[in-house]
Coordinates of C-alpha atoms in Angstrom, one line a residue:
M16 CA -30.6 3.9 17.3
T17 CA -27.6 6.2 17.2
E18 CA -28.4 9.6 15.8
T19 CA -26.5 10.4 12.6
P20 CA -24.4 13.5 13.1
V21 CA -25.2 16.6 11.0
E22 CA -22.3 17.7 8.9
S23 CA -21.9 21.4 8.1
R24 CA -20.6 22.8 4.8
E25 CA -17.4 23.8 6.5
E26 CA -16.9 20.3 7.9
K27 CA -17.5 18.8 4.4
S28 CA -15.0 21.2 2.9
R29 CA -12.4 20.2 5.6
A30 CA -13.0 16.5 5.0
R31 CA -12.5 17.0 1.2
K32 CA -9.3 19.0 1.7
A33 CA -8.1 16.2 3.9
V34 CA -8.7 13.7 1.1
V35 CA -6.5 15.8 -1.3
A36 CA -3.7 16.3 1.3
A37 CA -3.6 12.7 2.4
G38 CA -4.2 11.3 -1.1
L39 CA -1.2 13.1 -2.8
G40 CA 1.3 11.6 -0.4
N41 CA -0.3 8.2 -0.5
A42 CA -0.2 8.3 -4.3
L43 CA 3.5 9.2 -4.4
E44 CA 4.3 6.4 -1.9
W45 CA 2.4 3.7 -3.8
Y46 CA 3.4 4.9 -7.3
D47 CA 7.1 4.4 -6.3
I48 CA 6.5 1.1 -4.6
I49 CA 4.4 -0.4 -7.4
L50 CA 6.7 1.0 -10.1
F51 CA 9.7 -0.6 -8.5
G52 CA 8.0 -4.0 -8.9
F53 CA 7.0 -3.2 -12.5
M54 CA 10.6 -2.0 -13.4
A55 CA 12.3 -4.9 -11.5
T56 CA 13.8 -6.2 -14.7
S57 CA 15.5 -2.9 -15.5
I58 CA 16.6 -2.4 -11.9
T59 CA 18.2 -5.8 -12.0
A60 CA 20.0 -5.0 -15.2
V61 CA 21.3 -1.7 -13.8
F62 CA 22.2 -2.5 -10.2
Y63 CA 22.5 -6.3 -10.1
P64 CA 23.7 -7.3 -13.6
G65 CA 23.6 -11.0 -14.1
E66 CA 21.4 -13.8 -15.2
G67 CA 19.0 -16.2 -13.5
L68 CA 17.4 -16.6 -10.1
S69 CA 20.1 -15.0 -8.0
A70 CA 19.9 -11.6 -9.8
Q71 CA 16.1 -11.6 -9.4
L72 CA 16.4 -12.5 -5.7
M73 CA 18.8 -9.6 -5.1
T74 CA 16.3 -7.1 -6.7
W75 CA 13.4 -8.5 -4.6
A76 CA 15.6 -8.5 -1.5
T77 CA 16.3 -4.8 -2.1
F78 CA 12.6 -4.3 -2.6
A79 CA 11.9 -6.1 0.8
I80 CA 14.4 -3.9 2.7
T81 CA 11.9 -1.0 2.5
F82 CA 9.5 -3.2 4.5
V83 CA 12.1 -4.4 7.0
V84 CA 12.6 -0.7 8.2
R85 CA 8.9 0.2 8.0
P86 CA 8.2 -0.8 11.6
L87 CA 11.0 1.6 12.7
G88 CA 9.3 4.4 10.8
A89 CA 5.9 3.3 12.2
V90 CA 7.2 3.5 15.8
L91 CA 9.0 6.8 15.3
I92 CA 6.5 8.7 13.1
G93 CA 3.4 7.1 14.7
R94 CA 4.6 8.2 18.1
Y95 CA 5.4 11.7 16.7
A96 CA 1.9 11.9 15.2
D97 CA 0.2 11.0 18.4
K98 CA 2.2 13.5 20.4
H99 CA 2.5 16.4 18.0
G100 CA -0.3 16.0 15.4
R101 CA -1.2 14.3 12.2
K102 CA -0.3 17.3 10.0
S103 CA 3.3 17.5 11.2
A104 CA 3.8 13.8 10.6
L105 CA 2.3 13.9 7.1
S106 CA 4.6 16.8 6.1
L107 CA 7.6 14.7 7.3
T108 CA 6.6 11.5 5.5
I109 CA 6.1 13.1 2.1
G110 CA 9.4 15.0 2.4
L111 CA 11.3 11.7 3.1
M112 CA 9.5 9.9 0.4
T113 CA 10.4 12.6 -2.2
L114 CA 14.0 12.4 -1.1
G115 CA 14.2 8.7 -1.6
V116 CA 12.7 8.8 -5.1
F117 CA 15.1 11.6 -6.0
I118 CA 18.1 9.4 -5.0
I119 CA 16.8 6.5 -7.1
V120 CA 16.3 8.8 -10.2
V121 CA 19.9 10.2 -10.1
L122 CA 21.8 7.2 -8.7
P123 CA 24.4 5.8 -11.2
G124 CA 24.4 2.1 -11.9
E125 CA 26.8 -0.8 -11.1
A126 CA 28.7 -0.3 -14.3
T127 CA 29.6 3.3 -13.2
I128 CA 30.3 3.1 -9.5
G129 CA 30.4 -0.6 -8.7
I130 CA 29.0 -1.8 -5.4
W131 CA 28.2 1.7 -4.3
A132 CA 25.3 1.6 -6.7
S133 CA 23.5 -1.1 -4.8
I134 CA 24.5 0.5 -1.5
G135 CA 23.0 3.8 -2.6
L136 CA 19.8 2.0 -3.8
I137 CA 19.5 0.4 -0.4
I138 CA 19.9 3.7 1.4
A139 CA 17.2 5.2 -0.8
R140 CA 14.9 2.3 0.0
I141 CA 15.6 2.6 3.8
I142 CA 14.6 6.3 3.7
Q143 CA 11.4 5.4 1.8
G144 CA 10.7 2.6 4.2
I145 CA 10.8 4.9 7.2
S146 CA 8.5 7.4 5.5
A147 CA 6.1 4.7 4.4
G148 CA 6.1 3.2 7.9
G149 CA 4.5 6.4 9.2
E150 CA 2.3 7.3 6.3
F151 CA -0.7 5.0 6.4
G152 CA -1.6 5.4 10.0
S153 CA -1.1 9.2 10.1
A154 CA -3.0 9.7 6.8
T155 CA -5.9 7.4 7.8
A156 CA -6.2 9.1 11.2
F157 CA -6.1 12.5 9.4
L158 CA -9.0 11.4 7.1
T159 CA -11.3 9.8 9.6
E160 CA -10.7 12.5 12.3
N161 CA -11.5 15.3 9.8
A162 CA -14.8 13.6 8.9
K163 CA -17.8 14.1 11.2
R164 CA -19.8 11.5 9.2
G165 CA -19.1 9.1 6.4
K166 CA -15.8 8.1 7.9
A167 CA -15.5 4.9 5.9
Y168 CA -16.2 6.8 2.7
Y169 CA -13.4 9.4 3.3
A170 CA -11.0 6.7 4.6
S171 CA -11.6 4.6 1.4
F172 CA -9.7 7.2 -0.5
Q173 CA -6.6 5.7 1.0
T174 CA -7.4 2.7 -1.2
A175 CA -8.6 4.7 -4.1
T176 CA -5.3 6.6 -4.3
Q177 CA -3.5 3.3 -4.4
G178 CA -5.7 2.6 -7.4
I179 CA -4.5 5.8 -9.0
S180 CA -0.9 4.8 -8.3
M181 CA -1.4 1.3 -9.8
F182 CA -3.1 2.8 -12.8
L183 CA -0.3 5.4 -13.4
A184 CA 2.6 3.0 -12.6
A185 CA 1.1 0.3 -14.9
G186 CA 0.3 2.8 -17.6
V187 CA 3.7 4.3 -17.6
S188 CA 5.4 0.9 -17.5
W189 CA 3.2 -0.4 -20.3
I190 CA 4.0 2.6 -22.6
F191 CA 7.7 2.6 -21.9
S192 CA 8.1 -1.2 -22.2
S193 CA 6.2 -1.4 -25.5
T194 CA 7.7 1.7 -27.2
L195 CA 11.3 1.7 -26.0
S196 CA 13.9 -0.8 -26.8
E197 CA 15.2 -3.0 -24.0
E198 CA 18.5 -1.0 -24.1
A199 CA 16.7 2.3 -23.8
L200 CA 14.4 1.2 -21.1
H201 CA 17.4 -0.1 -19.0
S202 CA 19.5 2.9 -19.8
W203 CA 17.1 5.9 -19.1
G204 CA 13.5 4.9 -19.5
W205 CA 13.0 3.5 -16.0
R206 CA 14.6 6.7 -14.5
V207 CA 12.1 8.9 -16.3
A208 CA 9.3 6.7 -15.0
F209 CA 10.4 7.3 -11.4
A210 CA 11.0 11.0 -12.1
I211 CA 7.3 11.4 -13.0
G212 CA 6.5 10.6 -9.4
L213 CA 8.7 13.4 -8.2
L214 CA 6.1 15.9 -9.6
I215 CA 3.7 14.9 -6.8
G216 CA 6.1 15.5 -3.9
P217 CA 6.4 19.3 -3.7
V218 CA 2.7 19.9 -4.4
G219 CA 1.7 17.3 -1.7
W220 CA 4.1 18.8 0.9
Y221 CA 2.8 22.3 0.3
I222 CA -0.9 21.3 0.6
R223 CA -0.2 19.3 3.8
S224 CA 1.8 22.1 5.4
K225 CA -1.2 24.5 4.9
M226 CA -3.8 22.1 6.5
D227 CA -4.9 22.5 10.2
D228 CA -4.7 19.5 12.5
T229 CA -7.8 17.4 13.1
P230 CA -10.5 18.4 15.5
E231 CA -10.5 15.0 17.2
F232 CA -6.7 15.2 17.8
K233 CA -7.0 18.7 19.3
A234 CA -9.7 17.6 21.6
A235 CA -8.3 14.3 22.7
E236 CA -6.4 13.4 25.7
K237 CA -2.7 13.1 25.0
T238 CA -0.1 10.6 26.3
D239 CA 3.6 11.0 26.6
N240 CA 4.3 7.4 25.7
P241 CA 1.8 6.2 23.1
L242 CA 3.7 3.0 22.4
R243 CA 3.6 1.9 26.1
V244 CA -0.2 2.6 26.2
L245 CA -0.7 0.7 22.9
L246 CA 1.2 -2.4 23.9
G247 CA 0.0 -2.4 27.5
E248 CA -3.7 -1.8 27.0
H249 CA -4.5 -2.6 23.3
F250 CA -2.2 -5.4 22.2
G251 CA -5.1 -7.6 21.2
R252 CA -6.5 -5.0 18.9
L253 CA -3.0 -4.4 17.5
F254 CA -2.6 -8.2 16.7
A255 CA -6.1 -8.3 15.1
A256 CA -5.2 -5.3 12.9
F257 CA -2.0 -7.0 11.9
L258 CA -3.9 -10.0 10.6
I259 CA -6.5 -7.8 8.9
I260 CA -3.7 -6.3 6.7
A261 CA -2.7 -9.6 5.1
M262 CA -5.3 -9.9 2.3
A263 CA -5.1 -6.2 1.5
T264 CA -1.4 -6.1 1.1
I265 CA -1.0 -9.4 -0.8
S266 CA -3.6 -8.0 -3.3
V267 CA -1.3 -5.1 -4.1
Y268 CA 1.9 -7.0 -4.2
L269 CA 0.6 -10.0 -6.2
I270 CA -0.2 -7.5 -9.0
T271 CA 3.2 -5.9 -8.5
Y272 CA 4.9 -9.3 -8.8
L273 CA 2.9 -10.5 -11.9
P274 CA 5.0 -8.7 -14.6
Q275 CA 8.1 -10.7 -13.8
F276 CA 6.0 -13.8 -13.2
A277 CA 4.5 -13.5 -16.7
V278 CA 7.9 -13.2 -18.3
T279 CA 9.8 -15.8 -16.3
N280 CA 7.1 -18.4 -15.8
L281 CA 4.5 -18.0 -18.5
G282 CA 6.7 -17.0 -21.4
L283 CA 4.7 -13.8 -22.1
D284 CA 6.0 -10.5 -23.3
A285 CA 7.4 -8.0 -20.8
W286 CA 4.3 -5.8 -21.0
A287 CA 1.8 -8.6 -20.6
A288 CA 0.8 -7.9 -17.0
F289 CA 0.4 -4.2 -17.4
P290 CA -3.0 -4.1 -19.1
G291 CA -4.5 -6.1 -16.2
A292 CA -2.8 -3.8 -13.6
V293 CA -4.3 -0.8 -15.4
V294 CA -7.7 -2.4 -15.2
A295 CA -7.2 -3.4 -11.5
G296 CA -6.1 0.2 -10.8
L297 CA -9.2 1.7 -12.4
I298 CA -11.5 -0.8 -10.6
T299 CA -9.9 0.2 -7.3
L300 CA -10.0 3.9 -8.0
I301 CA -13.7 3.9 -9.0
G302 CA -14.9 1.1 -6.7
A303 CA -13.3 1.9 -3.3
P304 CA -15.4 5.0 -2.5
F305 CA -18.6 3.0 -3.3
A306 CA -17.4 0.3 -0.9
G307 CA -16.7 3.0 1.7
R308 CA -20.3 4.3 1.3
L309 CA -21.6 0.7 1.7
A310 CA -19.4 0.2 4.8
D311 CA -20.8 3.4 6.4
R312 CA -24.3 1.9 6.0
V313 CA -23.7 -1.7 7.1
G314 CA -20.4 -1.6 8.8
P315 CA -16.9 -2.4 7.4
T316 CA -16.8 -6.0 8.7
T317 CA -20.1 -6.9 7.0
V318 CA -18.4 -6.0 3.6
M319 CA -15.0 -7.4 4.4
I320 CA -15.9 -10.9 5.7
P321 CA -17.6 -12.2 2.6
T322 CA -14.8 -10.8 0.4
A323 CA -12.2 -12.6 2.5
I324 CA -14.2 -15.9 2.1
V325 CA -14.3 -15.5 -1.6
G326 CA -10.6 -14.7 -1.7
I327 CA -9.9 -18.0 0.1
I328 CA -12.0 -19.9 -2.4
A329 CA -10.8 -18.2 -5.5
G330 CA -7.0 -17.9 -4.9
W331 CA -5.9 -21.3 -6.1
P332 CA -8.4 -21.7 -9.0
M333 CA -7.3 -18.4 -10.5
F334 CA -3.8 -19.7 -11.0
I335 CA -5.0 -23.1 -12.2
L336 CA -6.9 -21.2 -14.9
L337 CA -3.8 -19.1 -15.6
E338 CA -1.5 -22.2 -15.8
A339 CA -3.9 -23.9 -18.2
N340 CA -4.3 -20.7 -20.3
P341 CA -1.1 -18.6 -20.1
T342 CA -2.5 -15.7 -22.2
I343 CA -2.8 -12.0 -21.7
P344 CA -6.6 -12.0 -21.6
V345 CA -6.6 -14.6 -18.8
L346 CA -3.8 -12.8 -16.9
T347 CA -5.8 -9.6 -17.2
L348 CA -9.0 -11.3 -15.9
C349 CA -7.1 -12.6 -12.8
E350 CA -5.7 -9.1 -12.1
A351 CA -9.2 -7.6 -12.5
I352 CA -10.5 -10.1 -9.9
V353 CA -7.8 -9.1 -7.5
G354 CA -8.8 -5.5 -8.1
L355 CA -12.4 -6.3 -7.0
F356 CA -11.0 -7.9 -3.9
M357 CA -9.1 -4.6 -3.2
V358 CA -12.3 -2.7 -3.6
F359 CA -14.5 -4.7 -1.2
Y360 CA -11.8 -5.7 1.3
F361 CA -9.2 -2.9 1.2
G362 CA -11.8 -0.1 0.6
P363 CA -13.5 -0.4 4.0
M364 CA -10.3 -1.5 5.9
P365 CA -8.9 1.9 6.8
A366 CA -12.1 2.9 8.6
L367 CA -12.1 -0.4 10.5
L368 CA -8.5 0.0 11.6
S369 CA -9.2 3.6 12.7
E370 CA -12.1 2.6 14.9
L371 CA -10.1 -0.2 16.6
F372 CA -7.9 2.3 18.4
P373 CA -8.6 5.3 20.6
V374 CA -7.4 8.7 19.4
K375 CA -4.4 9.0 21.7
V376 CA -2.8 5.9 20.2
R377 CA -4.6 5.7 16.9
S378 CA -1.7 6.7 14.6
S379 CA 0.7 4.5 16.5
G380 CA -1.7 1.5 16.4
M381 CA -2.4 1.8 12.7
T382 CA 1.1 2.5 11.6
I383 CA 2.7 -0.3 13.6
A384 CA 0.0 -2.9 12.6
Y385 CA 0.1 -1.8 8.9
S386 CA 3.9 -1.7 8.7
F387 CA 4.4 -5.1 10.2
G388 CA 1.6 -6.5 8.2
V389 CA 2.8 -5.1 4.9
A390 CA 6.4 -6.1 5.6
I391 CA 5.6 -9.7 6.4
F392 CA 2.7 -10.4 4.2
G393 CA 3.3 -8.1 1.3
G394 CA 6.9 -6.7 1.0
F395 CA 8.4 -10.2 1.2
A396 CA 5.8 -11.8 -1.1
P397 CA 7.8 -11.4 -4.3
L398 CA 10.9 -12.8 -2.7
I399 CA 9.0 -15.7 -1.1
L400 CA 7.1 -16.4 -4.3
T401 CA 10.2 -16.3 -6.5
A402 CA 12.0 -18.7 -4.1
L403 CA 9.0 -21.1 -3.8
L404 CA 8.5 -21.2 -7.5
G405 CA 12.2 -21.9 -8.0
A406 CA 12.1 -24.7 -5.4
T407 CA 8.8 -26.4 -6.4
G408 CA 8.2 -25.4 -10.1
L409 CA 4.5 -25.1 -9.2
L410 CA 2.9 -22.2 -11.0
T411 CA -0.1 -22.3 -8.7
V412 CA 2.0 -21.3 -5.6
P413 CA 0.9 -17.7 -5.7
G414 CA -2.7 -18.9 -5.5
F415 CA -2.0 -20.9 -2.4
Y416 CA -0.2 -18.0 -0.9
Y417 CA -3.1 -15.6 -1.6
A418 CA -5.7 -18.0 -0.2
G419 CA -3.7 -18.6 3.0
L420 CA -3.3 -14.9 3.7
S421 CA -7.0 -14.3 3.0
L422 CA -7.7 -16.9 5.7
L423 CA -5.6 -15.1 8.2
S424 CA -7.4 -11.8 7.4
L425 CA -10.8 -13.5 7.9
I426 CA -9.7 -14.4 11.4
G427 CA -8.6 -10.9 12.1
V428 CA -11.8 -9.3 10.8
I429 CA -14.0 -11.6 12.9
V430 CA -12.0 -10.7 16.0
A431 CA -12.2 -7.0 15.2
R432 CA -15.9 -7.2 14.5
K433 CA -16.6 -7.6 18.3
V434 CA -14.5 -4.6 19.1
Y435 CA -16.1 -2.5 16.3
K436 CA -19.6 -3.2 17.5
Q437 CA -18.7 -2.1 21.0
R438 CA -17.6 1.4 19.9

C-alpha cells in the first residue's frame, strides 16, 4: 500500500491560498459565461433586435464564438504555463477576462452604433474565449500541484466555484428579471448584472500576482515544445480527456440554456428557470468538495463511472417529465438533478484530468482537452438544441443530447481508469 504523504501546516496554507487564487478567476469566468446565457433575451434585444428563431440563433452563435477560439487560447496559454509557470498564466487569463467583461458592460447597442455593436460584442467574446481557453488547465494544475495530499479535494474547488458562479448569476438574473420591467432590463439592467462580475477581476489578479509558483512545476523537467511532446507521446490520453469533458460541460450549459427554453418552449415566465439554477449552484458549491474527498479515498473514476451511467439513464426521462408537467417546480427538480450530476461527475474530474498528464505537459494537456471539449459539447449546445427543437418540435431533444454526451464521457472515463491506476 502506498504511504499517505504527511502534509505540514505550511503546505496546507499554500494549498488553501491556491484555492482562493484559482477560485476567484474561475468564478469570474463562469459568472460571465453563465450570465450571458441567462441574459440571452436582453442581449438579443440590444445587439440583434428582431423576432423569432433567427435572432435567437444569432445570439447563441455569438455565445459559441467564445468556444471556437478557446482552443487557440488553450494552445497559447497552456504552452506558456508549461514553459513559464502556472502563476504567470493565471495572471494573464484573469486580466484578459476582466477586459472582455468591461467591453460588454460599456458597449453601445445596435440602435446606437449599428453593426459595430455586434462586431464589438464578438471582439469581447473572442478575448474572453482566449482567456477561458487557458484558465481551466492552468488553474487545475495550480491547485493539484500545490497540494501534497487531498489533490481531488482541492481540485474539486474548480467545480465548487462554478457552483458559486451559477448561484450568483442565477440569483442576479432572477432578481433583475422579476423586479425590473422588460424595458429597464433590456436598457440597463443586464449591464449592471455583468458589471457585478467586474468586482472580482482586480482582486483576483492581485492575489494571483502575489502567489509563488507550484513546487511540482519548479522541480519538474521542462520542455521547449510542450505541444509536440503532448501530441507525440500522449495523444491517447488527450483524446480520453476530451471525451471525459462532455458530461461535465453539457451539465453547465443545459442549465444555462433552460431560461430561454422555458420561455420559448414551455410558455413559462422569464424567471422560471432561475430558482432551479440557484438550487443547482448551491448543490454544486456544497457538494463538490465532498465528492472530492470521496474521490481521494476511492479514486475519481470510481465516483464518476456510476454517475455517468445514471446520466445516460435519466437524461431522456427528465424531459419527458418536464414536457408532461411544464411547471416551475418540475423544472427546478430537473435542474437540481443536473446539479447532483455536476457534484459527482464534475467534482472529481479535475483531479482525474490532472493525473492523466505528466507535469511538463499538464497545463497544455488539460487546457487543450478542456477547450475542445467545452467548445464542441458545451458551447455549441444552446445553438444545436435551438436548431434541433426548431426542426423537430420535440421537447425531449435536450434529454437525448444529455444522455448521448454522458455515454461518450463514460467511454472516456473507462479508458482513463487504466491510465490512472498505473500512476
